[in-house]
Tab-separated table of C-alpha atoms in Angstrom:
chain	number	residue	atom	x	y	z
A	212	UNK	CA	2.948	9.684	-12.617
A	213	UNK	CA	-0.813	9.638	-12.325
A	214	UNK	CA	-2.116	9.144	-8.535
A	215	UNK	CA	-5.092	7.122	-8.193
A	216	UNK	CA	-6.736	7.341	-5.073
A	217	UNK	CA	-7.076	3.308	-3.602
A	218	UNK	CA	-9.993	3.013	-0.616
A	219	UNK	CA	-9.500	0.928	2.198
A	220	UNK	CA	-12.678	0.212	4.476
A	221	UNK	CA	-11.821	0.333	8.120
A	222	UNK	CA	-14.615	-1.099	10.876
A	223	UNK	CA	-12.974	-0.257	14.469
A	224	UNK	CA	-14.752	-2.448	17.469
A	225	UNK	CA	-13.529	-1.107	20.717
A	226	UNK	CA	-15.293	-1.450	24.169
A	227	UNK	CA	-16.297	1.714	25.398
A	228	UNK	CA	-14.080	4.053	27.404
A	229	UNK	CA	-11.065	1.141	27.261
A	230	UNK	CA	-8.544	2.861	25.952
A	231	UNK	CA	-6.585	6.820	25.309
A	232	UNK	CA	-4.240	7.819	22.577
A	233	UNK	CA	-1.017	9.324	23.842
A	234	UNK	CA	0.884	11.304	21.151
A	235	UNK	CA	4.623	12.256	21.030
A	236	UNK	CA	6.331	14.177	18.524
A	237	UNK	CA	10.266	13.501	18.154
A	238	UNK	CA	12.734	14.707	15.695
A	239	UNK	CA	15.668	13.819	14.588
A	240	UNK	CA	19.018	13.740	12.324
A	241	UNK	CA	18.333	11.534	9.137
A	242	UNK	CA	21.294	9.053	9.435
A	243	UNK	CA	18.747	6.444	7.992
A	244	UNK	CA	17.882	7.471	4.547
A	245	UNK	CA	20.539	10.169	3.629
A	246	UNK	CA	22.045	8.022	1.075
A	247	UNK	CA	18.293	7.926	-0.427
A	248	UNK	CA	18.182	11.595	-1.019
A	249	UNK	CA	21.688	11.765	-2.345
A	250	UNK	CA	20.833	8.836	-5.179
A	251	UNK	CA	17.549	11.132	-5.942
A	252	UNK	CA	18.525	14.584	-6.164
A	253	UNK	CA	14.617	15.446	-7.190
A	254	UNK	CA	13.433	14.458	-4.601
A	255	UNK	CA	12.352	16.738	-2.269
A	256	UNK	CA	10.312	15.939	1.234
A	257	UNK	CA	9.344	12.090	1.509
A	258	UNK	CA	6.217	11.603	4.390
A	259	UNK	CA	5.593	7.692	5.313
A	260	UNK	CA	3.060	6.391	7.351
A	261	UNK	CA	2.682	3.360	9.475
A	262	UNK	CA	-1.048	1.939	10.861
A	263	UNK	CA	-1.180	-0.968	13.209
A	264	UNK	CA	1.640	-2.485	11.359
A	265	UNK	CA	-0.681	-3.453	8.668
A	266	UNK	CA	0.360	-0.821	6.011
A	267	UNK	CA	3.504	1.220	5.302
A	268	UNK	CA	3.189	3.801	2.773
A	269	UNK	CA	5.244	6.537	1.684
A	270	UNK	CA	4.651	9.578	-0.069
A	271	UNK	CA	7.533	11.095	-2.750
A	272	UNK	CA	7.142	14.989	-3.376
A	273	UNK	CA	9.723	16.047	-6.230
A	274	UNK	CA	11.381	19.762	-5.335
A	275	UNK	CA	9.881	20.807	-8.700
A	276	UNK	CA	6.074	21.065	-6.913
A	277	UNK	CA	7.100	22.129	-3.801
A	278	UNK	CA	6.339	25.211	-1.970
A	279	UNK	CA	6.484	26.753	1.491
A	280	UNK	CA	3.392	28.413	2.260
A	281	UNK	CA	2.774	30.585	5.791
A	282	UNK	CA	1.435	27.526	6.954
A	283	UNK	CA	3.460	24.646	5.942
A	284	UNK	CA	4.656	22.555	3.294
A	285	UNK	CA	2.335	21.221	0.829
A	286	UNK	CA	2.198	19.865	-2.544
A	287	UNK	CA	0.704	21.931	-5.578
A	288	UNK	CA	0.471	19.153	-7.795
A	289	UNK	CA	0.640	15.219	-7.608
A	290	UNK	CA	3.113	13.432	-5.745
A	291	UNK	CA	3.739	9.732	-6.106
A	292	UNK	CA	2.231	7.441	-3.176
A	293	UNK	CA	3.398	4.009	-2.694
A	294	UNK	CA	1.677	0.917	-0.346
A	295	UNK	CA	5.257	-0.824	0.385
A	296	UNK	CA	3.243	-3.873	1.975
A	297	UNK	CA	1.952	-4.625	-1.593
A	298	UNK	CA	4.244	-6.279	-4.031
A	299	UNK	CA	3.112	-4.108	-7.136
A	300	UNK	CA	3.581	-0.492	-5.504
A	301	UNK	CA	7.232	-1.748	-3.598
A	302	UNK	CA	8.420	-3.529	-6.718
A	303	UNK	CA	8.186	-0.350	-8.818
A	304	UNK	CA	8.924	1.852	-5.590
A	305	UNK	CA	12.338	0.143	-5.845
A	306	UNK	CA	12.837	0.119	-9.309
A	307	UNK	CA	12.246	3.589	-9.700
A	308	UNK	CA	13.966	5.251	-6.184
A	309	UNK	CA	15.676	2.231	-4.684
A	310	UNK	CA	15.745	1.044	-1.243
A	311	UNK	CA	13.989	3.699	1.456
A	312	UNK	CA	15.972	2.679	4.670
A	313	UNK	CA	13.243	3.514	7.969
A	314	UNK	CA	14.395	5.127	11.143
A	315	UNK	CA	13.671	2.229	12.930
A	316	UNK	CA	15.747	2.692	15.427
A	317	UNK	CA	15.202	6.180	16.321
A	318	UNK	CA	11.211	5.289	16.424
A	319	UNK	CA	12.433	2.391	18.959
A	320	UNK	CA	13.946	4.839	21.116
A	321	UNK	CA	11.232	7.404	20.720
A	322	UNK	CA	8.636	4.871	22.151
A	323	UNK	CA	10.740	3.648	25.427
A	324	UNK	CA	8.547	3.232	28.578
A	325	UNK	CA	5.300	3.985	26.825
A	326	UNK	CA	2.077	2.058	27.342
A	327	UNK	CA	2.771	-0.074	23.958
A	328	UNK	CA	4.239	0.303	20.482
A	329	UNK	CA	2.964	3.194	18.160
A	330	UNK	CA	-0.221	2.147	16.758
A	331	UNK	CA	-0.070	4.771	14.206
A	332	UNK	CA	3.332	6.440	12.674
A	333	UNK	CA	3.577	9.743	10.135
A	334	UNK	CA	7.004	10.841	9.561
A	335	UNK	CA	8.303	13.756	7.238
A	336	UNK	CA	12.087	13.513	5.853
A	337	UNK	CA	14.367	15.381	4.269
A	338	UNK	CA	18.094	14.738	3.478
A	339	UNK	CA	18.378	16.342	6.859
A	340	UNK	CA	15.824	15.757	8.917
A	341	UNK	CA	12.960	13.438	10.049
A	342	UNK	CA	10.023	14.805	11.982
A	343	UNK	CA	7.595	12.208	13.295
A	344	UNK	CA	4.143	11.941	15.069
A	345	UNK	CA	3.832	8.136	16.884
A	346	UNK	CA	0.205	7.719	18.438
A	347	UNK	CA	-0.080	4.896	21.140
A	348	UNK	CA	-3.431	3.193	22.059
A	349	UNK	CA	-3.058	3.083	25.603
A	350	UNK	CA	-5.373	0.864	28.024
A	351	UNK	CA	-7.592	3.343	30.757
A	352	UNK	CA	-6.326	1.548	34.160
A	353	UNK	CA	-9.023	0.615	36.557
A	354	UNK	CA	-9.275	-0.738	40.033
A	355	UNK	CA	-9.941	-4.865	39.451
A	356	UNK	CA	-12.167	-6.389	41.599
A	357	UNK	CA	-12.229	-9.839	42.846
A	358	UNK	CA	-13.938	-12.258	39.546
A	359	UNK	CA	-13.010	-9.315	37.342
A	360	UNK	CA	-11.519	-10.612	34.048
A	361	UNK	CA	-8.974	-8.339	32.278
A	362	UNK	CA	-10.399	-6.244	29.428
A	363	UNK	CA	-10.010	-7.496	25.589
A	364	UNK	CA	-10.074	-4.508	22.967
A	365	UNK	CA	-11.315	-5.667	19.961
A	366	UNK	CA	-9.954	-4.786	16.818
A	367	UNK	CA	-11.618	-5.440	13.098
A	368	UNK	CA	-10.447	-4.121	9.829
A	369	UNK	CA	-12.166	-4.594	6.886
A	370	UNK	CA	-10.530	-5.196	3.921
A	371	UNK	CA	-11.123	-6.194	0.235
A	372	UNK	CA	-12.834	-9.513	-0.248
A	373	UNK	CA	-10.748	-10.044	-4.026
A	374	UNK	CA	-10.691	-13.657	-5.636
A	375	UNK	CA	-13.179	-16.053	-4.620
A	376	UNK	CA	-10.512	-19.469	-3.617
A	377	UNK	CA	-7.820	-16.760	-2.977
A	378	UNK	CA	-5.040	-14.775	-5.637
A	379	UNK	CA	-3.438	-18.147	-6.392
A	380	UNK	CA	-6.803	-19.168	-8.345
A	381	UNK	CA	-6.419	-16.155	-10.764
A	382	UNK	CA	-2.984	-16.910	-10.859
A	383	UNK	CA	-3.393	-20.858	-12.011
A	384	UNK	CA	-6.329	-19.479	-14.585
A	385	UNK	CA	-3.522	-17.188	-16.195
A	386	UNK	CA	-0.611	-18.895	-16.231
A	387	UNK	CA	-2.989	-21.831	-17.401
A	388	UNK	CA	-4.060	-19.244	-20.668
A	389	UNK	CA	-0.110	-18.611	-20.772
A	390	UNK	CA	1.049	-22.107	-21.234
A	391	UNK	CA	-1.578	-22.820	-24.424
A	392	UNK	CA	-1.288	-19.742	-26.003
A	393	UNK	CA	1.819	-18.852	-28.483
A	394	UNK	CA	3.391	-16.581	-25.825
A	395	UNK	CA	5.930	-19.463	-24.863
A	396	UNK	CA	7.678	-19.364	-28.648
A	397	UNK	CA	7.971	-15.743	-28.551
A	398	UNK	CA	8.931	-14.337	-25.410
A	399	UNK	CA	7.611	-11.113	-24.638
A	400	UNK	CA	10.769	-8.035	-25.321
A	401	UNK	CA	9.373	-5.673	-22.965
A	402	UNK	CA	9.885	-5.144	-18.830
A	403	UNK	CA	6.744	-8.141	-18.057
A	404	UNK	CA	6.246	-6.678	-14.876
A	405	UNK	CA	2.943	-4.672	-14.821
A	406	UNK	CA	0.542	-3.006	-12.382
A	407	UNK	CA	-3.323	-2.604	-13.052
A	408	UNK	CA	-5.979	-0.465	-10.964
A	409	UNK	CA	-9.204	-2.178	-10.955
A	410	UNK	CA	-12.639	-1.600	-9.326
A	411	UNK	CA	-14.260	-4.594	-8.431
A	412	UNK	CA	-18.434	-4.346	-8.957
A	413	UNK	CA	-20.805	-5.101	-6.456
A	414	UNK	CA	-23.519	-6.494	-8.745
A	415	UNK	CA	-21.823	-9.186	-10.679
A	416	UNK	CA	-18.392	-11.159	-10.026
A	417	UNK	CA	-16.656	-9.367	-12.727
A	418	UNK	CA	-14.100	-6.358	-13.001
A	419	UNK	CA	-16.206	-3.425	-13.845
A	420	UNK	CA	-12.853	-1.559	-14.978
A	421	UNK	CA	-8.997	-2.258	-15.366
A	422	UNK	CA	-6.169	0.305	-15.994
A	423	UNK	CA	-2.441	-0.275	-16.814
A	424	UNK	CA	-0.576	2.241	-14.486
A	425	UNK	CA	2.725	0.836	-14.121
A	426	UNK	CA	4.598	-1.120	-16.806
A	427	UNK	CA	5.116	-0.552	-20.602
A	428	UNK	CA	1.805	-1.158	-22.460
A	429	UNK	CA	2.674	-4.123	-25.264
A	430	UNK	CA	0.221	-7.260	-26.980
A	431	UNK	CA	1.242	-9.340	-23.766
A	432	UNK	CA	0.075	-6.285	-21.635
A	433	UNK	CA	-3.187	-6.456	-23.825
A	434	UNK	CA	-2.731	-10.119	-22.802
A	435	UNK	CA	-2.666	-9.760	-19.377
A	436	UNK	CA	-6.055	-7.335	-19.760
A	437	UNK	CA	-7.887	-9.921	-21.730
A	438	UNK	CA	-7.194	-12.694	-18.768
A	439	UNK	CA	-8.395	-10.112	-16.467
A	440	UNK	CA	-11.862	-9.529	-18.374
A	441	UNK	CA	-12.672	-12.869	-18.669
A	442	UNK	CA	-11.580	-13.609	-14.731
A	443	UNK	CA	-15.304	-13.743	-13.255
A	444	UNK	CA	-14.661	-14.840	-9.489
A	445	UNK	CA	-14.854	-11.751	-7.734
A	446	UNK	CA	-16.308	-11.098	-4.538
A	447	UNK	CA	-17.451	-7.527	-3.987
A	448	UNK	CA	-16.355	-6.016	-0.241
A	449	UNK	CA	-19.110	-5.563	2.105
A	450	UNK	CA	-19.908	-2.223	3.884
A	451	UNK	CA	-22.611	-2.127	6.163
A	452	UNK	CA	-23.312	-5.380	5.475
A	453	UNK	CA	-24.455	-5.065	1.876
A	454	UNK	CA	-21.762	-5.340	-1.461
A	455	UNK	CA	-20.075	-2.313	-2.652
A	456	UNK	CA	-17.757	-1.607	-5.420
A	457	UNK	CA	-14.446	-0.974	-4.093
A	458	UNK	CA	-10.886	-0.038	-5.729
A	459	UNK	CA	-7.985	-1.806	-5.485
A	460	UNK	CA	-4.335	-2.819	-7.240
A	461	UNK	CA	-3.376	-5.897	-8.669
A	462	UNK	CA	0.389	-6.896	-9.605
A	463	UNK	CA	1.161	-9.481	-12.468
A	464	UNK	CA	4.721	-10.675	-13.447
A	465	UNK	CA	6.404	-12.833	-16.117
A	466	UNK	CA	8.937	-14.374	-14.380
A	467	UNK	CA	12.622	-15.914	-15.791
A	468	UNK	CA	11.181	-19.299	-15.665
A	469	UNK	CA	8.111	-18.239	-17.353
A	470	UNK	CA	5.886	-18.702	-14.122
A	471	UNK	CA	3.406	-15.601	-13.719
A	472	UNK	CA	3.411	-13.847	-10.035
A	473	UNK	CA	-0.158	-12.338	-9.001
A	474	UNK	CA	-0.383	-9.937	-6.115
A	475	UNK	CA	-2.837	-7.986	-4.508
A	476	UNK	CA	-2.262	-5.917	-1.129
A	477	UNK	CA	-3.474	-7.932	2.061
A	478	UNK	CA	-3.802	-11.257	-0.616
């Protein structure tokens, strides 16, 4: 599978000298996703993250590009990366692997009487094994004085700006395109369930490029692209307060009763 890097813009406000990271590393039997291994016997090493309960990806290295070096385990070739908080990357995920089952409970127990819950998780599992790195954000405690207020950490991620009126806007325009074209009489034969890396341009409110990487290319993929050139709404991300382009994913799906589902991650 080809790996596309995706870029997420991340603009962290936090008064100064308000907070410490405390780290603990934990291990632990895999009694959570054993039964994942066993239905994928080609897969080799799985490593998930976990930021701020935003995102939850997850990382799939087949045994085939595997190695050990002297100083760990690393992959010599591409390995598969999902975003399971987006539609497009889980749908697939699932289709593909089937369910990942999280140790939950054994990161519950992991982050008894700290300061707060992990702000940031990276775990590493095997059929075995799960090794796991949890980083809390804890507040520095200071002597209050009398009319002291408590201390607010501020917190801002930036993110993709995407569809100007929101994803449901694209998602009227095709499913508007769908209903007076000839699609309707001759229902598409292929899996209708496709996902598309785009870059969104900073100049002008169109795509500057789309790529099918997920889904069987067909004339209702071709379809799909054509709605997607013509969709000029866009609204380019801001970094340092000026437009730049910006990568991101974009899920479309025929469903049963002929609606169209259109997802983007954090839409």
């Amino acid at each position: 599978m080809k790996r596309i890097c995706f870029l997420l813009l991340f603009a962290v406000s936090l008064t100064s000298s308000a907070q410490k990271t405390q780290i603990v590393d934990t291990s632990f039997v895999n009694t959570s996703s054993k039964g994942f291994f066993i239905r994928n016997p080609v897969i080799e090493k799985v490593r998930f993250y976990t930021y701020a309960s935003r995102t939850k990806s997850i990382d799939v290295y087949p045994k085939t590009i595997w190695q050990d070096t002297a100083y760990k385990n690393w992959s010599i070739n591409n390995y598969e990366s999902y975003n399971l908080h987006f539609t497009g990357d889980s749908y697939f995920f699932e289709k593909k692997y089937g369910t990942f089952n999280f140790p939950d409970k054994e990161i519950v127990a992991a982050s008894l009487n700290k300061c707060s819950k992990p702000y940031y998780i990276k775990c590493s599992a095997d059929a075995d094994s799960i090794k796991c790195k949890l980083e809390f954000t804890c507040p520095l405690k200071k002597e209050k004085k009398e009319g002291d207020e408590d201390e607010i950490i501020f917190t801002k991620i930036e993110t993709l700006s995407g569809y100007k009126n929101g994803i449901k806007e694209l998602q009227k325009k095709i499913e508007s395109s769908y209903r007076k074209s000839n699609w309707l009489k001759q229902k598409p034969t292929v899996d209708s369930a496709f996902l598309f890396a785009i870059i969104i341009d900073n100049k002008d409110s169109c795509l500057k490029r789309i790529e099918l990487t997920e889904g069987n290319y067909s004339p209702f993929a071709q379809f799909i692209i054509e709605e997607l050139k013509t969709a000029c709404s866009w609204i380019p991300s801001q970094q340092g307060g000026r437009p730049v382009k910006s990568y991101s994913k974009i899920f479309i799906r025929l469903n049963k009763d002929n609606s169209i589902t259109v997802a983007m991650p954090y839409n």
